[in-house]
Each structure stands twice: as C-alpha cells, then as structure tokens.
Amino acid sequence: MVGPSGAGKDSLIEGARATLGNDEYIFARRIITRPSGSPGEDHEGVAEAEFAERERNGEFLVTWNAHGLRYGLPHWLVGLLETGKHVVANGSRGVIAMLAGRLPRFVVVNVTAPHEVLAQRIAARGRESGEDVLRRVAREAPPMPDGVPCVTVSNDSTLDLGVARFTDALRNGVRASTAPQPASHGHLKAKLDGRALDEAAYEAILRDAIAGRYTEQELTAFLTAATRALDDGEVAALARARTRFAPKLEWDEPIVVDKHSMGGVPGSRITLIVVPIVAAYGLAMPKTSSRAITSAAGTADAMETIARVDLTHDEVRRCVAQARACIAWNGRLNHSVIDDVMNAITRPLGLDSRRWAVASILSKKATAGATHVIVDLPYGPQTKLPTRADAETLASLFEHVGKGLGLHVRAFATDGTRPIGRGIGPALEVRDVRQVLESHPDAPADLREKALRFAGEIIAFDPRVDSAAQGMRIATALLDEGDAKAAFDRIVAAQGVRPAPAMPGSHTHLILADAPGRIAAIDGWQISGIARTAGAPRRAGAGIDLLCTVGERVAAGEPLYRIHAAGRRRPGRGGRVGAAGRPMRQRRAR
C-alpha cells in the first residue's frame, strides 16, 4: 500500500483491519527507528543501531528511508505468504520494483487524494509548519514500475467511504495478482493507437478497470489517449456505457428535473434558490450535489448548515413525495467507483478531462432518473472554462450527449469572472440565500437574478409554458409572493432540520482599502483560498463577506471585505490571511 503523506493510509488500514482482519488477511506491523507508542501507526520502535544490526542479519524483507527515519518489513512475512495468507503492508513507492522481483504474487494499492485534502490532513496533525506542509504535498512521487498490478483508491471523502473503497481494493488486488490479461486489453490498445471505440468497448474497459485488472500505467496511458482524442460520438458512447454500472432510479413523474454547474465561481449558491422555486411550481427535483474539494463551500456543505444531506434513496423518494424536491449529498446516492479510479489519475496529472466529465455527469443524471437537465457553464480566467467559446463548445456537447441518452438537456455559458452574492463559505452563503428567498432589501441582486434565470429555464421544460421568458415570470412571482420560501422550509423539514443551524463565525477581521479608487476585479482563487484558510468549509461559519463589488468606488479606509472565523486566530498564522488585502484589484483614484 502506497500513497502520499495525508492520503490517510494508517486510518484506512485500521478500518480494513476491523473489517478483514482474520486468518486470511494479515496486516503487517512495520519496524521504524522511532519510539514505540509515538503518535501515528502502531509500529515496533527500535534504535538506529538495532535496526542496522537486524538489517545485517537479513531479518528484513525490505527496508527504506523516509522523513529522517528508517522503515522495514520483517522477512518472516514471506512465510505467511507461502501458507496462502494475504499480507497488507504500508510501504513506499521506492521499494515496489524490489518487492515485485521478490514476491510472485504482488499487487500495489495506490491511495490518493486531491492536494488540498492532503494539505489539510497534514496541517491538522500539528507537526509541521505551513511551508513544510506545502513542500510535502508538492513532492513528486517516483513513477510506478511497469508491469506491476496496481489498484487505485481515492480517499477524498469520509473515513467510512474510504475504508469501504480500500477493502474493495484489497479484494480486487487478490484477484489482480493471479488474473490473466484483461479481455478488454485489445480495446484499450486500440485507443492507444488513436482509434475510436464504441459503447461495448468502453463498457468492457471500465469493467476491467473497476475490477483492478489494469495497472496504473496502463490506465494512465488510456486516459491520456482518451483526453487527446475523444470525439462527440465517443463521449455519448462512454456515457451510455457508464449507465450500466449503477441501477436506475425510476420515478412515477412525467418530468423529473435536475441542474448541474461546472463551478468555479465563489458564492454562486443558486441551487438553494432554484430548487424551492421549481418545487413551488410543482415539478419534481431530486437534486444531489457535491461537497467542496478546492472551493470554500459546495452545495451540500451549504445545505448541511440547516438540514441533513446524507440521505438514502428511500429518504430522497420520501422528500420528493412530501416537498417535491430535495438537496442531498451525492456521495451516498450516486457515488461512482469509475470516477474513483479515473480521478485518482487525471487529477494529479492535470489532464483536461472536460469531455470525459460530460459523460460522467450525464450518465449520473440518467441513472438518477432525470428526464430534463439544465447545465450552468461559467467561463472566466479562474474557472474550468477560460473563454466563452470554451463554454459554448461544451454546451453543445452536453446537449448532443444528453440527446443520445434520451435526456432533454439545455446548457448555458454564463459569466464567471466575478463572485456571485456576498458570502463565501457555507453559513454566509446560506444567509444570502435566505435573504433572496425572503425578498430582503439587502439580498444580493446578482444571486437573485441568476437563480431566477435558471429557475425560469427549468420551468419552461413544462410543455404548458411557452417560453423561458414566461418561465422566468412564473419563477419571479413564486419568489416574490413567498411560495419559494415556503417550499424551501418544506424541503428542510422533510430532510431533517438541523437543531442548531450554523451561523457566520463571530470572530472577524476587516480588510480596508489602502487608497481611494475603483474595484477593477476580484480574484476568486484568492478569495476562496482566504476563506479556506479561515476554516471553510470544514468550519461552516468560516468564510468571507464581500462588502463591495466590481465597479464600485471606495475611499481610503473603507472596508473591502470581512473575514469570519469560528475561533480566534492570529492573522497570517498557518496560511495567507496576512496577505489577504490583495484579492481585490483596485485602480487608485487620481
């Protein structure tokens, strides 16, 4: 088992030990040159001299150096392997080739997580400074040797989900150690040669990838080839193939609507407004949404400040029956093992997986039972789609692939060059949402406007509505007359009201303009980064409150934004709060 610092290997091992620890699976205890009982894994601690003596006596199967310490696996583990036991050991990429040469049945389980998640976990240990954390996360891992079976596990969510994925990987690894060349290997090679594949070929490759029959090198080569040459027909074929890997939810509804956004715009929490407007109109909208990965809040993070989001399929059905809609976390409902395997490769390599993502997104909408889908494609220098042309090209692909899946899909390019709303962070974003639903005079106008546009487009899916303009008029009336607010309250009640809703953090720090001028731009990456440094989304009350917007004139000393934290923290400690005054580009007055 290998993976970078912060991937959570020790936690996964402990969870798998409780699930699989028996006469068949043996979890190796490492020998390390640090005292026994030190924080971290259960290990045998020895002094440097004793470690060296054991090494000279041939007592180790393999040894390696890391972080100023020496690590070793005892040689007697080979005896367990010879009796048919499966041995699970936390190791190092640097010794994979050596172990593969010594052990006839050897499989690597590669545990990964996004860099932001790794950094958060390492920092939470409290053993390293901010710069040390960044250096450790940025460290390049040596390449995996060719020909070694490898099963990849993405540990980017809850511990329970990570353990479930890991135990599945261990079982897949046992199969991979004796499996012949996958039956789909010819299809994979055809893609490497630049040929187009059909639906059956993609289904076969995905099935073998999930089963761990391909090495990480083979899957990396395949994904690299696919991202370079995946025509529109192949995206549709891939989407149809993906629907084979999840049971389809069936609804006794003529129209079931859904919405997706490619994201990248801080504060754009329109889903929490669109869903109740649509529910108030009467269309069924079982919305599933993600948690934040690199942003300060995901839709599920925001909704969780006021209601349960970890719903089961039965609970989703109940919510739709009671309130016509829900806003639930997708990790429990339509989690994709395929995405675990593929994201673990595409994210670290930075592969452009937009076309692959279209197949992933729409296949999930199809298996969730949606009939009509609206897609928001923000474009801008800090989003996933740099230009309007990029967004419009992807919009056409979404609509083409949706048609191939039997879905009615409408996709729109939208301006993603600035934050939407004022709050950046779960509780602050929900505050903005409530203001819009309550028609409060302080409600952010841009948040209201975008939410009404998308709600109107969704309502226009109803054949009784003759245009998006009429849909928007209906949406506006439902919002202004309080029907959407009442629908939101019904959705929250159906999902389960949180007894004590999360509120914006009470510990605040104002950032002031250092000169008079006009706000020319707001750097969304820095804004989100500061909000995350303050604690968002893990601490729901943390984040940033924008006190001015692009185009607004400010005088020297006037507030630009307010940082909210859940607890007291000296600005600049453990992050870049100390440099927080520059995410707004300001043109000085002359």
Coordinates of C-alpha atoms in Angstrom, one line a residue:
M1 CA 0.0 0.0 0.0
V2 CA 1.5 3.3 -1.1
G3 CA 0.4 6.9 -1.2
P4 CA 1.5 10.5 -0.3
S5 CA 1.5 11.9 3.2
G6 CA -2.0 12.9 4.2
A7 CA -3.7 10.2 2.0
G8 CA -4.9 8.5 5.2
K9 CA -3.2 5.2 4.8
D10 CA -3.0 4.4 8.5
S11 CA -6.7 5.2 9.0
L12 CA -7.7 3.0 6.1
I13 CA -5.5 0.2 7.4
E14 CA -7.1 0.3 10.8
G15 CA -10.6 0.4 9.3
A16 CA -9.8 -2.5 7.0
R17 CA -8.2 -4.5 9.9
A18 CA -11.6 -4.3 11.7
T19 CA -13.4 -5.5 8.6
L20 CA -11.0 -8.1 7.1
G21 CA -8.6 -8.9 10.0
N22 CA -8.8 -12.6 10.3
D23 CA -6.9 -15.8 9.4
E24 CA -7.0 -14.8 5.7
Y25 CA -5.8 -11.2 5.8
I26 CA -2.7 -10.2 7.9
F27 CA -1.8 -6.6 8.5
A28 CA 1.9 -6.1 8.8
R29 CA 3.4 -4.1 11.7
R30 CA 6.3 -2.0 10.5
I31 CA 9.7 -1.7 12.2
I32 CA 10.6 2.0 12.5
T33 CA 13.5 3.9 14.1
R34 CA 11.3 5.9 16.4
P35 CA 9.9 5.1 19.9
S36 CA 7.0 2.7 20.2
G37 CA 3.8 4.5 21.2
S38 CA 4.7 7.6 19.2
P39 CA 1.7 9.3 17.6
G40 CA 0.6 7.6 14.4
E41 CA 0.5 4.0 13.4
D42 CA 1.1 1.0 15.7
H43 CA 4.7 0.0 15.0
E44 CA 7.7 -1.7 16.6
G45 CA 10.1 1.1 17.6
V46 CA 13.8 0.3 17.6
A47 CA 17.0 2.4 17.9
E48 CA 19.2 3.0 14.8
A49 CA 21.9 0.6 16.0
E50 CA 19.4 -2.3 16.5
F51 CA 17.8 -1.6 13.1
A52 CA 21.2 -1.7 11.4
E53 CA 22.1 -5.0 13.2
R54 CA 18.8 -6.6 12.1
E55 CA 19.5 -5.5 8.6
R56 CA 22.9 -7.1 8.6
N57 CA 21.4 -10.3 9.9
G58 CA 18.9 -10.5 7.0
E59 CA 15.9 -10.1 9.2
F60 CA 14.1 -7.7 6.8
L61 CA 12.2 -8.4 3.6
V62 CA 12.8 -4.8 2.5
T63 CA 13.9 -1.5 4.1
W64 CA 13.7 2.2 3.1
N65 CA 14.4 5.7 4.4
A66 CA 11.8 8.4 4.7
H67 CA 11.4 11.7 6.7
G68 CA 14.7 11.1 8.6
L69 CA 13.6 7.6 9.7
R70 CA 14.3 4.0 8.7
Y71 CA 11.5 1.7 7.9
G72 CA 11.4 -2.1 7.4
L73 CA 9.1 -5.1 6.9
P74 CA 10.2 -8.3 8.6
H75 CA 11.3 -11.2 6.4
W76 CA 9.0 -13.7 8.3
L77 CA 6.1 -12.2 6.4
V78 CA 7.2 -14.4 3.4
G79 CA 6.3 -17.5 5.4
L80 CA 2.8 -16.2 5.8
L81 CA 2.5 -15.6 2.1
E82 CA 3.7 -19.2 1.4
T83 CA 0.9 -20.6 3.5
G84 CA -1.7 -18.7 1.4
K85 CA -2.3 -15.7 3.6
H86 CA -2.8 -12.2 2.2
V87 CA -0.4 -9.7 3.7
V88 CA -1.3 -6.0 3.8
A89 CA 1.7 -3.7 4.4
N90 CA 2.1 0.1 4.3
G91 CA 5.1 0.7 2.1
S92 CA 6.9 3.1 -0.2
R93 CA 6.9 3.5 -4.0
G94 CA 10.7 3.4 -3.9
V95 CA 10.7 -0.3 -3.0
I96 CA 7.9 -1.5 -5.3
A97 CA 10.3 -2.8 -8.0
M98 CA 12.4 -4.7 -5.4
L99 CA 9.3 -6.3 -3.8
A100 CA 7.8 -7.2 -7.2
G101 CA 11.0 -9.1 -8.0
R102 CA 11.0 -11.0 -4.7
L103 CA 7.3 -11.8 -4.4
P104 CA 5.5 -13.9 -7.1
R105 CA 2.0 -12.5 -6.2
F106 CA 2.4 -8.8 -5.5
V107 CA -0.1 -6.0 -6.0
V108 CA 0.1 -2.3 -5.3
V109 CA -2.8 -0.4 -3.8
N110 CA -2.2 3.3 -4.5
V111 CA -4.1 5.6 -2.2
T112 CA -4.7 9.2 -3.5
A113 CA -6.5 12.4 -2.6
P114 CA -6.5 16.0 -4.1
H115 CA -3.6 18.2 -3.0
E116 CA -5.9 20.4 -1.0
V117 CA -7.2 17.5 1.1
L118 CA -3.6 16.2 1.6
A119 CA -2.5 19.6 2.9
Q120 CA -5.5 19.9 5.3
R121 CA -4.8 16.5 6.8
I122 CA -1.1 17.1 7.2
A123 CA -1.7 20.5 8.8
A124 CA -4.2 19.0 11.2
R125 CA -1.5 16.8 12.7
G126 CA 0.2 19.9 14.0
R127 CA 3.7 18.5 13.5
E128 CA 4.7 20.7 10.5
S129 CA 4.6 24.3 9.6
G130 CA 2.7 25.8 6.6
E131 CA 5.8 25.8 4.3
D132 CA 6.7 22.2 5.3
V133 CA 3.2 21.1 4.5
L134 CA 3.3 22.7 1.1
R135 CA 6.7 21.1 0.3
R136 CA 5.5 17.7 1.4
V137 CA 2.3 17.9 -0.7
A138 CA 4.3 19.1 -3.8
R139 CA 6.8 16.3 -3.5
E140 CA 6.9 14.2 -6.8
A141 CA 6.4 10.5 -6.3
P142 CA 8.6 8.2 -8.3
P143 CA 6.9 6.5 -11.2
M144 CA 5.3 3.1 -10.8
P145 CA 7.4 0.3 -12.3
D146 CA 6.0 -1.2 -15.5
G147 CA 4.1 -4.4 -15.3
V148 CA 3.2 -4.3 -11.6
P149 CA -0.6 -4.8 -11.0
C150 CA -2.0 -1.6 -9.3
V151 CA -5.4 -0.8 -7.8
T152 CA -6.1 2.9 -7.2
V153 CA -8.2 4.1 -4.2
S154 CA -9.4 7.8 -3.9
N155 CA -9.6 8.7 -0.2
D156 CA -11.1 12.1 -0.6
S157 CA -14.3 11.8 1.4
T158 CA -15.5 10.3 4.7
L159 CA -13.4 7.7 6.6
D160 CA -16.3 5.1 6.2
L161 CA -16.4 5.6 2.5
G162 CA -12.6 5.5 2.3
V163 CA -12.4 2.2 4.2
A164 CA -15.1 0.7 2.0
R165 CA -13.2 1.6 -1.1
F166 CA -9.9 0.3 0.4
T167 CA -11.4 -3.1 1.4
D168 CA -12.8 -3.5 -2.1
A169 CA -9.4 -2.7 -3.5
L170 CA -7.8 -5.4 -1.3
R171 CA -10.2 -8.0 -2.6
N172 CA -9.6 -6.7 -6.2
G173 CA -5.9 -6.9 -5.6
V174 CA -6.1 -10.6 -4.7
R175 CA -7.8 -11.2 -8.0
A176 CA -5.4 -9.0 -9.9
S177 CA -2.4 -10.9 -8.6
T178 CA -3.5 -14.1 -10.5
A179 CA -5.6 -12.6 -13.3
P180 CA -4.6 -13.1 -16.9
Q181 CA -4.5 -10.2 -19.4
P182 CA -7.9 -8.4 -19.3
A183 CA -10.3 -9.4 -22.0
S184 CA -10.7 -5.7 -22.9
H185 CA -7.0 -5.2 -23.5
G186 CA -7.4 -5.2 -27.3
H187 CA -9.9 -2.2 -27.0
L188 CA -7.5 -0.4 -24.7
K189 CA -4.7 -0.8 -27.2
A190 CA -6.9 0.4 -30.0
K191 CA -7.5 3.6 -28.1
L192 CA -3.8 4.0 -27.5
D193 CA -3.4 3.7 -31.3
G194 CA -5.8 6.6 -31.8
R195 CA -8.9 4.6 -32.9
A196 CA -12.5 5.4 -31.8
L197 CA -14.2 3.0 -29.5
D198 CA -17.9 2.1 -29.3
E199 CA -20.2 1.7 -26.3
A200 CA -19.4 -2.0 -25.8
A201 CA -15.6 -1.4 -25.9
Y202 CA -15.8 1.3 -23.2
E203 CA -18.1 -0.8 -21.0
A204 CA -15.5 -3.7 -21.2
I205 CA -12.6 -1.4 -20.4
L206 CA -14.4 0.2 -17.5
R207 CA -15.5 -3.1 -16.1
D208 CA -11.9 -4.4 -16.1
A209 CA -10.6 -1.1 -14.6
I210 CA -13.0 -1.3 -11.7
A211 CA -12.0 -4.9 -11.1
G212 CA -8.3 -3.8 -10.8
R213 CA -7.2 -5.8 -13.9
Y214 CA -5.2 -2.9 -15.3
T215 CA -2.0 -1.4 -13.8
E216 CA -1.9 2.3 -13.1
Q217 CA 0.5 2.8 -16.0
E218 CA -2.0 1.2 -18.4
L219 CA -4.9 3.3 -17.2
T220 CA -2.8 6.5 -17.3
A221 CA -1.9 5.8 -20.9
F222 CA -5.5 5.1 -21.7
L223 CA -6.8 8.2 -20.1
T224 CA -4.1 10.3 -21.7
A225 CA -5.1 9.0 -25.1
A226 CA -8.8 9.4 -24.4
T227 CA -8.4 13.1 -23.3
R228 CA -6.5 13.8 -26.5
A229 CA -8.9 12.1 -28.9
L230 CA -12.5 11.6 -27.7
D231 CA -14.9 12.7 -30.4
D232 CA -18.6 13.6 -29.7
G233 CA -19.8 10.1 -30.7
E234 CA -17.4 8.5 -28.3
V235 CA -18.4 10.8 -25.4
A236 CA -22.0 9.7 -26.0
A237 CA -20.9 6.0 -26.2
L238 CA -18.9 6.4 -23.0
A239 CA -21.9 8.0 -21.2
R240 CA -24.2 5.1 -22.2
A241 CA -21.6 2.6 -21.1
R242 CA -21.3 4.3 -17.7
T243 CA -25.0 3.9 -17.1
R244 CA -24.5 0.1 -16.9
F245 CA -22.6 0.5 -13.6
A246 CA -25.4 1.9 -11.5
P247 CA -29.1 0.9 -11.0
K248 CA -31.5 3.4 -12.5
L249 CA -34.0 5.2 -10.2
E250 CA -37.5 5.2 -11.6
W251 CA -39.9 8.0 -10.9
D252 CA -43.7 8.0 -11.5
E253 CA -43.4 11.5 -12.9
P254 CA -43.7 12.8 -16.4
I255 CA -40.9 15.3 -15.8
V256 CA -38.0 14.9 -13.4
V257 CA -35.6 17.9 -13.5
D258 CA -32.0 18.3 -12.4
K259 CA -29.3 21.0 -12.6
H260 CA -25.6 20.9 -12.8
S261 CA -22.9 23.6 -12.7
M262 CA -19.2 23.2 -13.7
G263 CA -18.5 25.6 -10.8
G264 CA -15.5 27.8 -10.1
V265 CA -17.5 30.9 -9.1
P266 CA -17.3 31.7 -5.4
G267 CA -20.6 32.3 -3.7
S268 CA -22.8 31.2 -6.6
R269 CA -25.2 29.2 -4.4
I270 CA -28.2 29.4 -6.8
T271 CA -29.2 25.8 -6.4
L272 CA -30.6 26.5 -2.9
I273 CA -32.9 29.1 -4.6
V274 CA -33.7 27.4 -7.9
V275 CA -34.8 24.1 -6.3
P276 CA -37.5 25.6 -4.0
I277 CA -38.8 27.8 -6.8
V278 CA -39.1 24.7 -9.1
A279 CA -40.7 22.7 -6.2
A280 CA -43.2 25.5 -5.6
Y281 CA -44.1 25.4 -9.2
G282 CA -44.7 21.6 -8.8
L283 CA -42.0 19.9 -10.8
A284 CA -40.1 17.0 -9.1
M285 CA -36.5 17.9 -8.5
P286 CA -34.4 15.4 -6.5
K287 CA -31.2 17.4 -6.5
T288 CA -27.9 15.7 -5.5
S289 CA -24.9 17.9 -5.0
S290 CA -21.2 17.6 -4.1
R291 CA -19.1 18.8 -1.2
A292 CA -16.3 21.3 -1.8
I293 CA -12.9 19.9 -3.0
T294 CA -11.0 23.1 -3.8
S295 CA -13.6 25.8 -3.1
A296 CA -14.8 27.3 0.2
A297 CA -18.2 25.6 0.0
G298 CA -20.1 23.1 -2.1
T299 CA -23.9 23.0 -2.3
A300 CA -24.1 20.0 0.1
D301 CA -21.8 21.9 2.6
A302 CA -24.1 24.9 2.5
M303 CA -27.4 22.9 2.8
E304 CA -25.9 20.9 5.7
T305 CA -25.7 24.1 7.8
I306 CA -29.5 23.9 8.2
A307 CA -30.6 20.3 7.3
R308 CA -29.5 16.7 6.9
V309 CA -27.9 16.0 3.5
D310 CA -26.7 12.3 3.9
L311 CA -30.0 10.9 2.6
T312 CA -30.7 7.4 1.4
H313 CA -32.5 6.6 -1.8
D314 CA -35.7 5.9 0.2
E315 CA -35.3 9.2 2.0
V316 CA -34.9 11.1 -1.3
R317 CA -38.2 9.5 -2.5
R318 CA -39.9 10.5 0.7
C319 CA -38.7 14.1 0.4
V320 CA -39.9 14.4 -3.2
A321 CA -43.3 13.0 -2.2
Q322 CA -43.6 15.4 0.7
A323 CA -41.9 18.5 -0.6
R324 CA -41.4 17.9 -4.4
A325 CA -37.7 18.2 -4.0
C326 CA -34.5 17.6 -2.0
I327 CA -31.0 19.0 -1.9
A328 CA -28.9 16.0 -0.8
W329 CA -25.2 15.0 -0.8
N330 CA -24.3 12.8 -3.8
G331 CA -21.6 10.9 -2.1
R332 CA -24.1 8.5 -0.6
L333 CA -26.5 8.4 -3.5
N334 CA -24.6 8.2 -6.8
H335 CA -21.0 7.7 -5.9
S336 CA -19.1 6.3 -8.9
V337 CA -16.4 3.7 -8.5
I338 CA -15.4 4.6 -12.0
D339 CA -14.7 8.2 -11.0
D340 CA -12.6 7.0 -8.1
V341 CA -10.3 5.1 -10.4
M342 CA -10.2 7.8 -13.1
N343 CA -10.0 10.9 -10.9
A344 CA -7.1 9.4 -9.0
I345 CA -5.1 9.5 -12.2
T346 CA -6.4 12.6 -14.1
R347 CA -6.2 15.0 -11.1
P348 CA -2.5 14.5 -10.2
L349 CA -1.6 14.6 -13.9
G350 CA -3.7 17.7 -14.6
L351 CA -5.3 16.1 -17.6
D352 CA -8.0 18.1 -19.4
S353 CA -11.0 15.8 -18.6
R354 CA -13.8 18.1 -19.6
R355 CA -15.2 15.8 -22.3
W356 CA -14.8 12.8 -20.0
A357 CA -16.7 14.8 -17.4
V358 CA -19.6 15.4 -19.7
A359 CA -20.1 11.6 -20.0
S360 CA -19.7 11.2 -16.2
I361 CA -22.2 14.0 -15.3
L362 CA -24.9 13.0 -17.7
S363 CA -24.7 9.3 -17.0
K364 CA -25.3 10.1 -13.3
K365 CA -28.3 12.2 -14.3
A366 CA -29.7 9.4 -16.4
T367 CA -29.3 6.8 -13.7
A368 CA -30.8 9.2 -11.1
G369 CA -33.9 9.2 -13.2
A370 CA -33.8 12.7 -14.5
T371 CA -35.6 13.5 -17.7
H372 CA -34.7 17.1 -18.1
V373 CA -31.4 18.7 -17.2
I374 CA -30.1 22.3 -17.1
V375 CA -26.4 22.9 -17.1
D376 CA -24.6 26.1 -16.0
L377 CA -21.2 26.6 -17.6
P378 CA -19.4 29.6 -16.0
Y379 CA -16.4 30.9 -18.0
G380 CA -13.6 33.1 -17.0
P381 CA -9.8 33.1 -16.3
Q382 CA -10.2 31.4 -12.9
T383 CA -12.9 28.8 -13.9
K384 CA -12.6 25.4 -15.6
L385 CA -13.6 27.1 -18.9
P386 CA -11.3 30.1 -19.7
T387 CA -13.4 31.6 -22.5
R388 CA -17.0 32.0 -23.6
A389 CA -16.1 30.0 -26.7
D390 CA -14.9 27.1 -24.5
A391 CA -18.2 27.2 -22.6
E392 CA -20.3 27.3 -25.7
T393 CA -18.5 24.4 -27.3
L394 CA -19.0 22.3 -24.1
A395 CA -22.7 23.4 -24.0
S396 CA -23.2 21.9 -27.5
L397 CA -21.5 18.7 -26.4
F398 CA -23.7 18.5 -23.3
E399 CA -26.9 18.8 -25.4
H400 CA -25.6 16.3 -28.0
V401 CA -24.7 13.7 -25.4
G402 CA -27.9 14.3 -23.5
K403 CA -29.9 13.6 -26.6
G404 CA -28.0 10.3 -27.0
L405 CA -29.1 9.3 -23.5
G406 CA -32.7 10.2 -24.1
L407 CA -32.5 13.4 -21.9
H408 CA -33.7 16.9 -22.6
V409 CA -30.6 19.0 -21.9
R410 CA -30.1 22.7 -22.1
A411 CA -26.7 24.2 -21.3
F412 CA -25.7 27.8 -21.0
A413 CA -22.5 29.8 -20.9
T414 CA -22.5 32.2 -18.0
D415 CA -20.2 35.0 -16.8
G416 CA -17.8 33.5 -14.2
T417 CA -15.4 36.4 -14.0
R418 CA -16.5 37.6 -10.5
P419 CA -18.1 36.1 -7.3
I420 CA -21.9 36.0 -7.1
G421 CA -23.5 37.0 -3.9
R422 CA -21.6 38.4 -0.9
G423 CA -20.9 35.4 1.3
I424 CA -18.1 32.9 0.6
G425 CA -18.4 29.9 2.9
P426 CA -21.3 27.6 3.9
A427 CA -23.2 29.7 6.6
L428 CA -22.5 33.0 4.8
E429 CA -23.8 31.7 1.5
V430 CA -27.0 30.4 3.2
R431 CA -27.5 33.8 4.7
D432 CA -27.5 35.2 1.2
V433 CA -29.9 32.5 0.0
R434 CA -32.3 33.3 2.8
Q435 CA -32.3 37.0 2.0
V436 CA -33.2 36.2 -1.6
L437 CA -36.0 33.8 -0.6
E438 CA -37.3 36.4 1.9
S439 CA -37.1 39.3 -0.6
H440 CA -34.9 41.1 1.9
P441 CA -33.8 44.6 0.7
D442 CA -30.2 43.6 1.3
A443 CA -30.4 40.4 -0.8
P444 CA -27.6 40.2 -3.4
A445 CA -29.2 41.2 -6.7
D446 CA -26.8 39.1 -8.8
L447 CA -27.6 36.0 -6.9
R448 CA -31.3 36.6 -7.3
E449 CA -31.0 37.4 -11.0
K450 CA -29.0 34.2 -11.9
A451 CA -31.3 32.0 -9.8
L452 CA -34.4 33.3 -11.5
R453 CA -32.9 32.8 -14.9
F454 CA -32.2 29.2 -14.3
A455 CA -35.4 28.5 -12.5
G456 CA -37.3 30.1 -15.4
E457 CA -35.4 27.8 -17.9
I458 CA -36.3 24.8 -15.8
I459 CA -40.0 25.7 -15.5
A460 CA -40.0 26.2 -19.3
F461 CA -39.4 22.4 -19.7
D462 CA -43.1 22.1 -18.8
P463 CA -44.9 21.9 -22.2
R464 CA -47.6 24.2 -20.8
V465 CA -45.1 27.0 -20.6
D466 CA -44.4 28.5 -24.0
S467 CA -41.1 30.2 -23.4
A468 CA -38.2 30.8 -21.0
A469 CA -39.5 34.4 -20.6
Q470 CA -42.8 33.1 -19.3
G471 CA -40.9 30.6 -17.1
M472 CA -39.0 33.5 -15.6
R473 CA -42.2 35.5 -15.0
I474 CA -43.6 32.5 -13.1
A475 CA -40.4 32.0 -11.2
T476 CA -40.3 35.7 -10.2
A477 CA -43.9 35.5 -8.9
L478 CA -43.2 32.4 -6.9
L479 CA -40.2 34.1 -5.3
D480 CA -41.8 37.5 -4.7
E481 CA -45.1 36.0 -3.2
G482 CA -43.3 33.8 -0.7
D483 CA -44.1 30.4 -2.3
A484 CA -40.5 29.6 -2.9
K485 CA -39.6 30.4 0.8
A486 CA -42.5 28.1 1.9
A487 CA -41.2 25.3 -0.4
F488 CA -37.7 25.7 1.0
D489 CA -39.0 25.3 4.5
R490 CA -40.8 22.1 3.5
I491 CA -37.7 20.7 1.9
V492 CA -35.6 21.4 5.0
A493 CA -38.3 19.8 7.2
A494 CA -38.5 16.8 5.0
Q495 CA -34.8 16.2 5.1
G496 CA -34.5 16.9 8.8
V497 CA -33.9 20.3 10.3
R498 CA -30.6 20.8 12.0
P499 CA -31.3 21.7 15.7
A500 CA -28.8 24.5 15.8
P501 CA -28.2 26.0 12.3
A502 CA -24.6 27.0 11.7
M503 CA -24.2 30.8 11.8
P504 CA -21.4 33.0 10.4
G505 CA -18.3 32.9 12.6
S506 CA -18.3 35.6 15.3
H507 CA -14.5 36.2 15.2
T508 CA -14.0 38.7 12.4
H509 CA -11.3 40.7 10.8
L510 CA -11.9 43.7 8.4
I511 CA -9.7 44.3 5.4
L512 CA -9.7 48.0 4.4
A513 CA -8.8 49.9 1.2
D514 CA -5.4 51.4 1.5
A515 CA -6.2 54.1 -1.1
P516 CA -9.2 55.6 -2.8
G517 CA -10.2 54.1 -6.2
R518 CA -12.5 51.7 -8.0
I519 CA -12.7 47.9 -7.7
A520 CA -11.5 46.6 -11.1
A521 CA -11.5 42.9 -10.4
I522 CA -11.9 40.3 -7.6
D523 CA -9.6 37.3 -7.6
G524 CA -11.9 34.3 -7.0
W525 CA -9.0 31.9 -6.3
Q526 CA -7.5 34.1 -3.6
I527 CA -11.0 34.9 -2.1
S528 CA -11.7 31.2 -1.8
G529 CA -8.2 30.5 -0.5
I530 CA -8.6 33.0 2.3
A531 CA -12.0 31.6 3.2
R532 CA -10.5 28.1 3.4
T533 CA -7.6 29.4 5.5
A534 CA -10.2 30.8 7.9
G535 CA -11.6 27.3 8.2
A536 CA -14.3 26.9 5.4
P537 CA -15.9 24.5 4.6
R538 CA -14.9 22.3 7.5
R539 CA -15.9 25.0 9.9
A540 CA -19.3 26.0 8.4
G541 CA -19.3 29.5 9.9
A542 CA -15.9 30.5 8.4
G543 CA -15.5 32.4 5.2
I544 CA -15.5 35.9 3.7
D545 CA -18.2 38.6 3.5
L546 CA -17.6 40.8 0.4
L547 CA -18.5 44.4 1.3
C548 CA -18.1 45.9 -2.2
T549 CA -18.2 44.6 -5.8
V550 CA -16.6 45.1 -9.1
G551 CA -17.0 48.7 -10.4
E552 CA -17.7 50.2 -7.0
R553 CA -15.7 53.2 -5.8
V554 CA -14.2 53.1 -2.4
A555 CA -12.4 55.7 -0.2
A556 CA -9.2 55.0 1.7
G557 CA -10.0 53.2 4.9
E558 CA -13.4 51.9 3.7
P559 CA -14.0 48.1 4.2
L560 CA -13.4 45.8 1.2
Y561 CA -14.4 42.5 2.9
R562 CA -14.7 40.8 6.3
I563 CA -13.1 37.5 7.2
H564 CA -15.2 35.3 9.5
A565 CA -13.6 32.5 11.6
A566 CA -15.1 30.1 14.1
G567 CA -12.4 30.7 16.6
R568 CA -9.7 33.3 17.4
R569 CA -6.6 33.0 15.2
R570 CA -3.8 35.4 14.6
P571 CA -4.0 36.7 11.0
G572 CA -1.3 35.1 8.8
R573 CA -0.7 32.1 11.1
G574 CA -0.8 28.8 9.2
G575 CA -1.9 30.4 5.9
R576 CA -2.1 33.6 3.9
V577 CA -4.6 35.6 5.8
G578 CA -1.8 38.1 6.5
A579 CA -1.7 38.8 2.7
A580 CA -5.5 39.0 2.5
G581 CA -5.7 42.5 1.3
R582 CA -4.9 41.9 -2.3
P583 CA -7.5 39.6 -3.8
M584 CA -9.3 42.7 -5.0
R585 CA -7.5 44.6 -7.7
Q586 CA -8.1 48.3 -7.1
R587 CA -7.5 51.1 -9.5
R588 CA -6.5 54.1 -7.5
A589 CA -8.3 57.4 -8.0
R590 CA -6.3 60.2 -9.5

